[in-house]
Structures are given as structure tokens and as C-alpha cells.
PDB file of C-alpha atoms in Angstrom:
ATOM      1  CA  UNK A 147     -26.476  58.998-115.399  1.00 70.00           C
ATOM      2  CA  UNK A 148     -27.141  62.057-117.159  1.00 83.00           C
ATOM      3  CA  UNK A 149     -30.710  62.706-118.222  1.00 92.00           C
ATOM      4  CA  UNK A 150     -32.420  65.494-119.473  1.00 96.00           C
ATOM      5  CA  UNK A 151     -36.056  65.353-120.999  1.00 96.00           C
ATOM      6  CA  UNK A 152     -38.335  67.587-122.841  1.00 97.00           C
ATOM      7  CA  UNK A 153     -41.135  67.232-125.121  1.00 97.00           C
ATOM      8  CA  UNK A 154     -40.265  66.966-128.797  1.00 96.00           C
ATOM      9  CA  UNK A 155     -42.481  68.998-130.451  1.00 97.00           C
ATOM     10  CA  UNK A 156     -45.631  71.586-128.785  1.00 98.00           C
ATOM     11  CA  UNK A 157     -48.260  73.817-131.079  1.00 97.00           C
ATOM     12  CA  UNK A 158     -50.025  76.924-129.913  1.00 97.00           C
ATOM     13  CA  UNK A 159     -51.869  79.750-131.798  1.00 97.00           C
ATOM     14  CA  UNK A 160     -50.303  83.491-131.821  1.00 97.00           C
ATOM     15  CA  UNK A 161     -51.497  85.370-128.530  1.00 97.00           C
ATOM     16  CA  UNK A 162     -51.656  82.049-126.614  1.00 97.00           C
ATOM     17  CA  UNK A 163     -49.481  81.354-123.419  1.00 97.00           C
ATOM     18  CA  UNK A 164     -47.537  77.751-123.669  1.00 98.00           C
ATOM     19  CA  UNK A 165     -45.353  75.893-121.326  1.00 98.00           C
ATOM     20  CA  UNK A 166     -42.759  73.489-121.829  1.00 98.00           C
ATOM     21  CA  UNK A 167     -41.733  71.353-119.464  1.00 98.00           C
ATOM     22  CA  UNK A 168     -37.970  69.797-118.455  1.00 98.00           C
ATOM     23  CA  UNK A 169     -37.458  67.470-115.822  1.00 98.00           C
ATOM     24  CA  UNK A 170     -33.391  66.124-115.632  1.00 97.00           C
ATOM     25  CA  UNK A 171     -31.774  64.449-113.407  1.00 95.00           C
ATOM     26  CA  UNK A 172     -27.900  64.822-113.365  1.00 91.00           C
ATOM     27  CA  UNK A 173     -24.618  63.837-111.065  1.00 89.00           C
ATOM     28  CA  UNK A 174     -24.226  67.494-109.934  1.00 90.00           C
ATOM     29  CA  UNK A 175     -26.503  70.883-110.688  1.00 92.00           C
ATOM     30  CA  UNK A 176     -24.817  74.449-110.552  1.00 90.00           C
ATOM     31  CA  UNK A 177     -28.219  75.924-112.385  1.00 93.00           C
ATOM     32  CA  UNK A 178     -30.376  75.632-115.118  1.00 96.00           C
ATOM     33  CA  UNK A 179     -30.269  77.486-118.389  1.00 96.00           C
ATOM     34  CA  UNK A 180     -32.840  78.158-121.036  1.00 97.00           C
ATOM     35  CA  UNK A 181     -31.619  78.860-124.974  1.00 97.00           C
ATOM     36  CA  UNK A 182     -34.049  79.508-127.484  1.00 98.00           C
ATOM     37  CA  UNK A 183     -33.026  78.154-131.055  1.00 98.00           C
ATOM     38  CA  UNK A 184     -34.281  79.193-134.808  1.00 97.00           C
ATOM     39  CA  UNK A 185     -34.062  76.540-137.629  1.00 95.00           C
ATOM     40  CA  UNK A 186     -30.019  77.193-138.907  1.00 93.00           C
ATOM     41  CA  UNK A 187     -29.143  79.336-136.219  1.00 95.00           C
ATOM     42  CA  UNK A 188     -27.529  79.475-133.148  1.00 96.00           C
ATOM     43  CA  UNK A 189     -28.545  79.044-129.327  1.00 97.00           C
ATOM     44  CA  UNK A 190     -29.359  82.132-127.876  1.00 96.00           C
ATOM     45  CA  UNK A 191     -29.518  82.363-124.184  1.00 95.00           C
ATOM     46  CA  UNK A 192     -33.376  83.402-122.563  1.00 96.00           C
ATOM     47  CA  UNK A 193     -32.743  82.391-119.063  1.00 95.00           C
ATOM     48  CA  UNK A 194     -30.691  81.498-115.910  1.00 94.00           C
ATOM     49  CA  UNK A 195     -32.298  79.659-112.572  1.00 95.00           C
ATOM     50  CA  UNK A 196     -30.162  78.568-109.975  1.00 93.00           C
ATOM     51  CA  UNK A 197     -32.394  78.692-106.822  1.00 94.00           C
ATOM     52  CA  UNK A 198     -35.950  77.922-106.569  1.00 97.00           C
ATOM     53  CA  UNK A 199     -38.864  79.848-108.020  1.00 96.00           C
ATOM     54  CA  UNK A 200     -40.203  82.051-111.017  1.00 96.00           C
ATOM     55  CA  UNK A 201     -37.323  84.369-112.999  1.00 93.00           C
ATOM     56  CA  UNK A 202     -39.479  86.967-115.089  1.00 94.00           C
ATOM     57  CA  UNK A 203     -37.932  88.398-118.070  1.00 90.00           C
ATOM     58  CA  UNK A 204     -40.602  90.349-119.714  1.00 93.00           C
ATOM     59  CA  UNK A 205     -42.849  87.611-122.005  1.00 96.00           C
ATOM     60  CA  UNK A 206     -41.092  84.600-121.718  1.00 96.00           C
ATOM     61  CA  UNK A 207     -40.542  83.205-117.566  1.00 97.00           C
ATOM     62  CA  UNK A 208     -38.612  80.823-116.403  1.00 97.00           C
ATOM     63  CA  UNK A 209     -39.618  78.120-112.793  1.00 98.00           C
ATOM     64  CA  UNK A 210     -36.959  75.775-110.898  1.00 98.00           C
ATOM     65  CA  UNK A 211     -37.770  73.104-108.366  1.00 97.00           C
ATOM     66  CA  UNK A 212     -34.411  71.519-107.532  1.00 96.00           C
ATOM     67  CA  UNK A 213     -36.352  69.148-104.975  1.00 95.00           C
ATOM     68  CA  UNK A 214     -38.189  67.711-108.294  1.00 96.00           C
ATOM     69  CA  UNK A 215     -35.780  68.018-110.577  1.00 96.00           C
ATOM     70  CA  UNK A 216     -37.882  70.109-112.801  1.00 96.00           C
ATOM     71  CA  UNK A 217     -37.843  73.721-114.734  1.00 98.00           C
ATOM     72  CA  UNK A 218     -40.376  75.011-117.675  1.00 98.00           C
ATOM     73  CA  UNK A 219     -40.013  78.319-119.688  1.00 98.00           C
ATOM     74  CA  UNK A 220     -43.395  80.391-119.822  1.00 98.00           C
ATOM     75  CA  UNK A 221     -43.786  81.995-123.108  1.00 97.00           C
ATOM     76  CA  UNK A 222     -47.197  84.305-123.228  1.00 97.00           C
ATOM     77  CA  UNK A 223     -48.581  86.210-125.794  1.00 97.00           C
ATOM     78  CA  UNK A 224     -47.045  84.224-128.453  1.00 98.00           C
ATOM     79  CA  UNK A 225     -45.642  85.613-131.295  1.00 97.00           C
ATOM     80  CA  UNK A 226     -44.734  83.686-134.692  1.00 97.00           C
ATOM     81  CA  UNK A 227     -41.517  84.725-134.127  1.00 97.00           C
ATOM     82  CA  UNK A 228     -41.403  82.857-131.824  1.00 98.00           C
ATOM     83  CA  UNK A 229     -41.570  79.522-133.684  1.00 98.00           C
ATOM     84  CA  UNK A 230     -38.365  77.960-132.477  1.00 98.00           C
ATOM     85  CA  UNK A 231     -36.395  75.183-130.689  1.00 98.00           C
ATOM     86  CA  UNK A 232     -36.293  75.767-126.872  1.00 98.00           C
ATOM     87  CA  UNK A 233     -33.139  74.132-124.995  1.00 98.00           C
ATOM     88  CA  UNK A 234     -33.239  73.068-121.412  1.00 97.00           C
ATOM     89  CA  UNK A 235     -29.167  72.960-120.175  1.00 96.00           C
ATOM     90  CA  UNK A 236     -28.109  72.039-116.609  1.00 95.00           C
ATOM     91  CA  UNK A 237     -25.013  73.117-115.427  1.00 92.00           C
ATOM     92  CA  UNK A 238     -23.041  70.396-113.974  1.00 89.00           C
ATOM     93  CA  UNK A 239     -19.724  72.313-112.735  1.00 86.00           C
ATOM     94  CA  UNK A 240     -18.493  73.982-115.675  1.00 86.00           C
ATOM     95  CA  UNK A 241     -19.987  71.676-118.506  1.00 88.00           C
ATOM     96  CA  UNK A 242     -24.079  72.335-119.633  1.00 92.00           C
ATOM     97  CA  UNK A 243     -25.784  69.367-120.712  1.00 94.00           C
ATOM     98  CA  UNK A 244     -28.465  70.159-123.136  1.00 95.00           C
ATOM     99  CA  UNK A 245     -31.453  68.282-124.032  1.00 95.00           C
ATOM    100  CA  UNK A 246     -32.585  67.204-127.317  1.00 95.00           C
ATOM    101  CA  UNK A 247     -35.025  70.452-127.257  1.00 96.00           C
ATOM    102  CA  UNK A 248     -38.705  71.071-127.841  1.00 97.00           C
ATOM    103  CA  UNK A 249     -39.496  72.693-131.272  1.00 97.00           C
ATOM    104  CA  UNK A 250     -42.586  74.960-131.097  1.00 98.00           C
ATOM    105  CA  UNK A 251     -44.765  76.211-134.155  1.00 98.00           C
ATOM    106  CA  UNK A 252     -46.847  78.765-133.828  1.00 97.00           C
ATOM    107  CA  UNK A 253     -49.625  79.323-135.832  1.00 96.00           C
ATOM    108  CA  UNK A 254     -51.722  82.293-136.893  1.00 92.00           C
TER     109      UNK A 254
ATOM    110  CA  UNK B 271     -19.095  93.789-128.835  1.00 63.00           C
ATOM    111  CA  UNK B 272     -18.345  91.156-131.839  1.00 83.00           C
ATOM    112  CA  UNK B 273     -19.894  88.253-130.689  1.00 94.00           C
ATOM    113  CA  UNK B 274     -18.356  84.510-130.986  1.00 97.00           C
ATOM    114  CA  UNK B 275     -17.163  84.042-134.307  1.00 97.00           C
ATOM    115  CA  UNK B 276     -16.445  80.458-136.184  1.00 98.00           C
ATOM    116  CA  UNK B 277     -15.310  79.862-139.868  1.00 97.00           C
ATOM    117  CA  UNK B 278     -16.363  78.468-142.266  1.00 97.00           C
ATOM    118  CA  UNK B 279     -20.269  78.479-141.809  1.00 97.00           C
ATOM    119  CA  UNK B 280     -20.066  75.759-144.684  1.00 97.00           C
ATOM    120  CA  UNK B 281     -17.828  73.049-145.378  1.00 97.00           C
ATOM    121  CA  UNK B 282     -18.194  70.093-147.918  1.00 98.00           C
ATOM    122  CA  UNK B 283     -15.224  67.638-148.010  1.00 97.00           C
ATOM    123  CA  UNK B 284     -15.144  64.054-148.593  1.00 97.00           C
ATOM    124  CA  UNK B 285     -14.318  60.868-146.451  1.00 97.00           C
ATOM    125  CA  UNK B 286     -10.832  60.940-145.386  1.00 97.00           C
ATOM    126  CA  UNK B 287     -10.062  64.401-145.726  1.00 97.00           C
ATOM    127  CA  UNK B 288      -8.746  67.013-143.349  1.00 97.00           C
ATOM    128  CA  UNK B 289     -10.758  68.763-141.716  1.00 98.00           C
ATOM    129  CA  UNK B 290     -10.540  72.357-139.354  1.00 98.00           C
ATOM    130  CA  UNK B 291     -13.066  74.422-138.217  1.00 98.00           C
ATOM    131  CA  UNK B 292     -11.656  77.949-136.774  1.00 98.00           C
ATOM    132  CA  UNK B 293     -13.326  79.820-133.629  1.00 98.00           C
ATOM    133  CA  UNK B 294     -12.198  83.209-131.965  1.00 98.00           C
ATOM    134  CA  UNK B 295     -14.379  83.692-128.369  1.00 97.00           C
ATOM    135  CA  UNK B 296     -15.439  86.619-127.230  1.00 95.00           C
ATOM    136  CA  UNK B 297     -12.809  89.297-126.042  1.00 94.00           C
ATOM    137  CA  UNK B 298     -12.516  88.906-122.204  1.00 92.00           C
ATOM    138  CA  UNK B 299     -14.248  84.996-122.197  1.00 94.00           C
ATOM    139  CA  UNK B 300     -11.850  82.656-119.645  1.00 93.00           C
ATOM    140  CA  UNK B 301     -13.835  79.708-121.367  1.00 95.00           C
ATOM    141  CA  UNK B 302     -14.246  78.384-124.241  1.00 97.00           C
ATOM    142  CA  UNK B 303     -16.534  75.589-125.733  1.00 97.00           C
ATOM    143  CA  UNK B 304     -17.059  72.967-128.629  1.00 98.00           C
ATOM    144  CA  UNK B 305     -20.174  71.122-129.091  1.00 97.00           C
ATOM    145  CA  UNK B 306     -21.993  68.839-131.808  1.00 97.00           C
ATOM    146  CA  UNK B 307     -24.821  69.619-133.128  1.00 97.00           C
ATOM    147  CA  UNK B 308     -27.194  66.520-134.768  1.00 95.00           C
ATOM    148  CA  UNK B 309     -30.779  65.489-135.399  1.00 91.00           C
ATOM    149  CA  UNK B 310     -30.109  62.215-133.254  1.00 91.00           C
ATOM    150  CA  UNK B 311     -28.284  63.083-130.447  1.00 92.00           C
ATOM    151  CA  UNK B 312     -28.969  67.427-130.226  1.00 93.00           C
ATOM    152  CA  UNK B 313     -25.954  69.145-128.672  1.00 95.00           C
ATOM    153  CA  UNK B 314     -23.238  67.104-127.719  1.00 95.00           C
ATOM    154  CA  UNK B 315     -20.324  68.998-125.584  1.00 95.00           C
ATOM    155  CA  UNK B 316     -16.426  68.038-127.485  1.00 97.00           C
ATOM    156  CA  UNK B 317     -13.964  69.506-124.818  1.00 97.00           C
ATOM    157  CA  UNK B 318     -13.763  72.760-122.939  1.00 97.00           C
ATOM    158  CA  UNK B 319     -11.430  75.249-122.459  1.00 97.00           C
ATOM    159  CA  UNK B 320      -9.946  77.570-118.985  1.00 96.00           C
ATOM    160  CA  UNK B 321      -7.342  80.241-119.919  1.00 95.00           C
ATOM    161  CA  UNK B 322      -6.275  78.333-123.281  1.00 96.00           C
ATOM    162  CA  UNK B 323      -5.705  74.823-121.507  1.00 97.00           C
ATOM    163  CA  UNK B 324      -8.369  71.908-121.836  1.00 96.00           C
ATOM    164  CA  UNK B 325      -9.883  70.854-119.214  1.00 96.00           C
ATOM    165  CA  UNK B 326     -12.377  68.349-120.309  1.00 94.00           C
ATOM    166  CA  UNK B 327     -12.150  66.700-123.264  1.00 94.00           C
ATOM    167  CA  UNK B 328     -14.373  63.431-122.781  1.00 93.00           C
ATOM    168  CA  UNK B 329     -16.732  64.141-125.491  1.00 93.00           C
ATOM    169  CA  UNK B 330     -14.417  63.868-127.840  1.00 95.00           C
ATOM    170  CA  UNK B 331     -15.460  61.196-129.724  1.00 88.00           C
ATOM    171  CA  UNK B 332     -12.358  59.568-130.669  1.00 86.00           C
ATOM    172  CA  UNK B 333      -8.884  60.315-131.849  1.00 91.00           C
ATOM    173  CA  UNK B 334      -9.782  61.519-135.231  1.00 96.00           C
ATOM    174  CA  UNK B 335     -11.159  64.631-132.973  1.00 97.00           C
ATOM    175  CA  UNK B 336      -8.566  67.036-131.712  1.00 97.00           C
ATOM    176  CA  UNK B 337      -8.520  70.624-130.392  1.00 98.00           C
ATOM    177  CA  UNK B 338      -5.948  73.398-129.513  1.00 97.00           C
ATOM    178  CA  UNK B 339      -6.337  76.830-128.038  1.00 97.00           C
ATOM    179  CA  UNK B 340      -2.882  78.208-128.869  1.00 97.00           C
ATOM    180  CA  UNK B 341      -4.157  82.003-127.554  1.00 95.00           C
ATOM    181  CA  UNK B 342      -7.007  83.896-125.611  1.00 94.00           C
ATOM    182  CA  UNK B 343      -8.673  84.273-129.011  1.00 95.00           C
ATOM    183  CA  UNK B 344      -8.205  81.741-130.852  1.00 96.00           C
ATOM    184  CA  UNK B 345      -9.360  78.019-131.864  1.00 98.00           C
ATOM    185  CA  UNK B 346      -9.197  75.366-133.793  1.00 98.00           C
ATOM    186  CA  UNK B 347     -11.479  72.048-133.615  1.00 98.00           C
ATOM    187  CA  UNK B 348      -9.137  69.599-136.215  1.00 98.00           C
ATOM    188  CA  UNK B 349     -10.887  65.923-137.564  1.00 97.00           C
ATOM    189  CA  UNK B 350      -8.389  63.826-139.565  1.00 97.00           C
ATOM    190  CA  UNK B 351      -9.366  61.631-141.504  1.00 96.00           C
ATOM    191  CA  UNK B 352     -13.109  62.345-141.789  1.00 97.00           C
ATOM    192  CA  UNK B 353     -15.923  60.305-142.006  1.00 97.00           C
ATOM    193  CA  UNK B 354     -19.798  60.697-143.242  1.00 97.00           C
ATOM    194  CA  UNK B 355     -21.027  60.090-139.545  1.00 96.00           C
ATOM    195  CA  UNK B 356     -19.121  63.222-138.389  1.00 97.00           C
ATOM    196  CA  UNK B 357     -21.549  65.531-140.674  1.00 97.00           C
ATOM    197  CA  UNK B 358     -22.907  67.697-137.927  1.00 98.00           C
ATOM    198  CA  UNK B 359     -23.368  71.375-137.360  1.00 98.00           C
ATOM    199  CA  UNK B 360     -20.283  71.895-135.135  1.00 98.00           C
ATOM    200  CA  UNK B 361     -20.871  74.774-131.896  1.00 98.00           C
ATOM    201  CA  UNK B 362     -18.209  77.223-130.006  1.00 98.00           C
ATOM    202  CA  UNK B 363     -19.383  79.327-127.153  1.00 97.00           C
ATOM    203  CA  UNK B 364     -17.484  81.191-125.111  1.00 96.00           C
ATOM    204  CA  UNK B 365     -18.029  82.073-121.284  1.00 94.00           C
ATOM    205  CA  UNK B 366     -16.676  84.575-118.212  1.00 90.00           C
ATOM    206  CA  UNK B 367     -17.032  83.503-115.050  1.00 85.00           C
ATOM    207  CA  UNK B 368     -18.232  87.471-113.734  1.00 81.00           C
ATOM    208  CA  UNK B 369     -20.556  89.667-114.321  1.00 76.00           C
ATOM    209  CA  UNK B 370     -24.012  90.091-115.091  1.00 73.00           C
ATOM    210  CA  UNK B 371     -24.490  87.132-117.299  1.00 76.00           C
ATOM    211  CA  UNK B 372     -21.692  85.103-115.277  1.00 77.00           C
ATOM    212  CA  UNK B 373     -21.144  81.743-116.421  1.00 84.00           C
ATOM    213  CA  UNK B 374     -23.819  82.240-119.811  1.00 91.00           C
ATOM    214  CA  UNK B 375     -22.032  80.561-122.845  1.00 94.00           C
ATOM    215  CA  UNK B 376     -22.607  82.451-126.047  1.00 95.00           C
ATOM    216  CA  UNK B 377     -22.795  80.841-128.793  1.00 97.00           C
ATOM    217  CA  UNK B 378     -21.017  81.309-132.329  1.00 97.00           C
ATOM    218  CA  UNK B 379     -23.644  80.723-136.039  1.00 96.00           C
ATOM    219  CA  UNK B 380     -21.759  77.117-135.892  1.00 97.00           C
ATOM    220  CA  UNK B 381     -20.066  75.622-139.279  1.00 98.00           C
ATOM    221  CA  UNK B 382     -21.958  72.803-140.683  1.00 98.00           C
ATOM    222  CA  UNK B 383     -19.588  70.178-141.699  1.00 98.00           C
ATOM    223  CA  UNK B 384     -20.871  67.733-144.602  1.00 98.00           C
ATOM    224  CA  UNK B 385     -18.639  64.659-145.010  1.00 98.00           C
ATOM    225  CA  UNK B 386     -19.148  62.986-148.275  1.00 97.00           C
TER     226      UNK B 386
END
């Protein structure tokens, strides 16, 4: 079956660093995406990993280990506007299979 | 460039009524996806099209749901008859297999459907 696991909720304070983990078991794998979704809005693309290792993009980084079926999204220098849901999605063929998302709350 | 456009943004209807959701993908994108998002089940793929042809509709919950893509710039998702359990946010997304962000799906703003 297809299974993607992420923590349901996380909290952090402004300026801190937070790591959101994602583990997956899927029948196929063509890459892993992270999306950000603010309440009441559409998911927006953050990052994409297809090879093992770390991809850095400004304050956000994403890591992938295909052998372990594991990824994480690292958010540095947290800001209040980073309060949102973060969705991990595995690409299997053309389709994306989404985890249920991790709701991150950033407080001052 | 305009993003994915969906209409209506909100729809409130009564059980048994027909509902039609509309989507205009990003110009030049070959793939179009319909998703449904609920608190319980998260974001689920319903169906996707490639070059206007339905490729995988295994996520469509039942025969009450149907989707069409008559041309490259327009798609509809229809629910007939609607039921309260269909209440959800329905997203449309599109992607292209080429370019810097090949295969990245870009989402529309969604349609929040409430069936009373």
C-alpha cells in the first residue's frame, strides 16, 4: 500500500530552527516534494528532491534518503509567517501521494 | 503569467443538487489534476488528464463524480447528485514535463464546497 507519515503538529518560536520529518512507503518513487499551505489557501511548492542529499533554498532545506524512505524539511530563522501546514508528497509515476501534513505554529 | 484559475471559490448547495466545478490550467501545461482535501483524509487525487485525455480516474469516489477536459484550457468536475459527505475543498493543479520546474504541480485557489 501507499503510506506517508508526518507528525500532525509542531510548535516553535521565532528565530528558531525546526525539522519536519516525513517517512514513506510507496510502490513507486519518482521524487519527493514539500508544499506549504496556509490556512484557507492553496498548497504552494517549496522543494523537490529526487536524489539523496540536501537541497538548500534560502531559509528552507530539504533532505532525502531513498534507502530509508525518509525526508525532512528544515526551516531556519523561523518567522511568524511560517505558521502553516507543510505537506510531504511522493511522486509515484505522474501522481502525487500526499501525507496529511504537519501544522507548524510559530510563536513570538 | 496567470496561475491556475478555479471557479466558483465557494459553493453551497443542497443534497441532491448537481454541482459543477471549473478549472483553467496554466497555459502550456500538459497535465491537469483534480484533488479533494478534507481534515480526515488530507489531500487526495481524484483524477488526472494528460493532453486533455483522462489517464487515471481510480481516485474518483463513485459514479456520482465525473470529470471532463474538452480542451487544453478548461476542465470541469461534476457531482450529481451531491451528498453532505462531498463537502470538502476541491483543488485543481497543473504541471508541465519540461522546463526548470518540470513536473511540479501548481495549485489553484480551490473551491470550498458545502452540501447541506
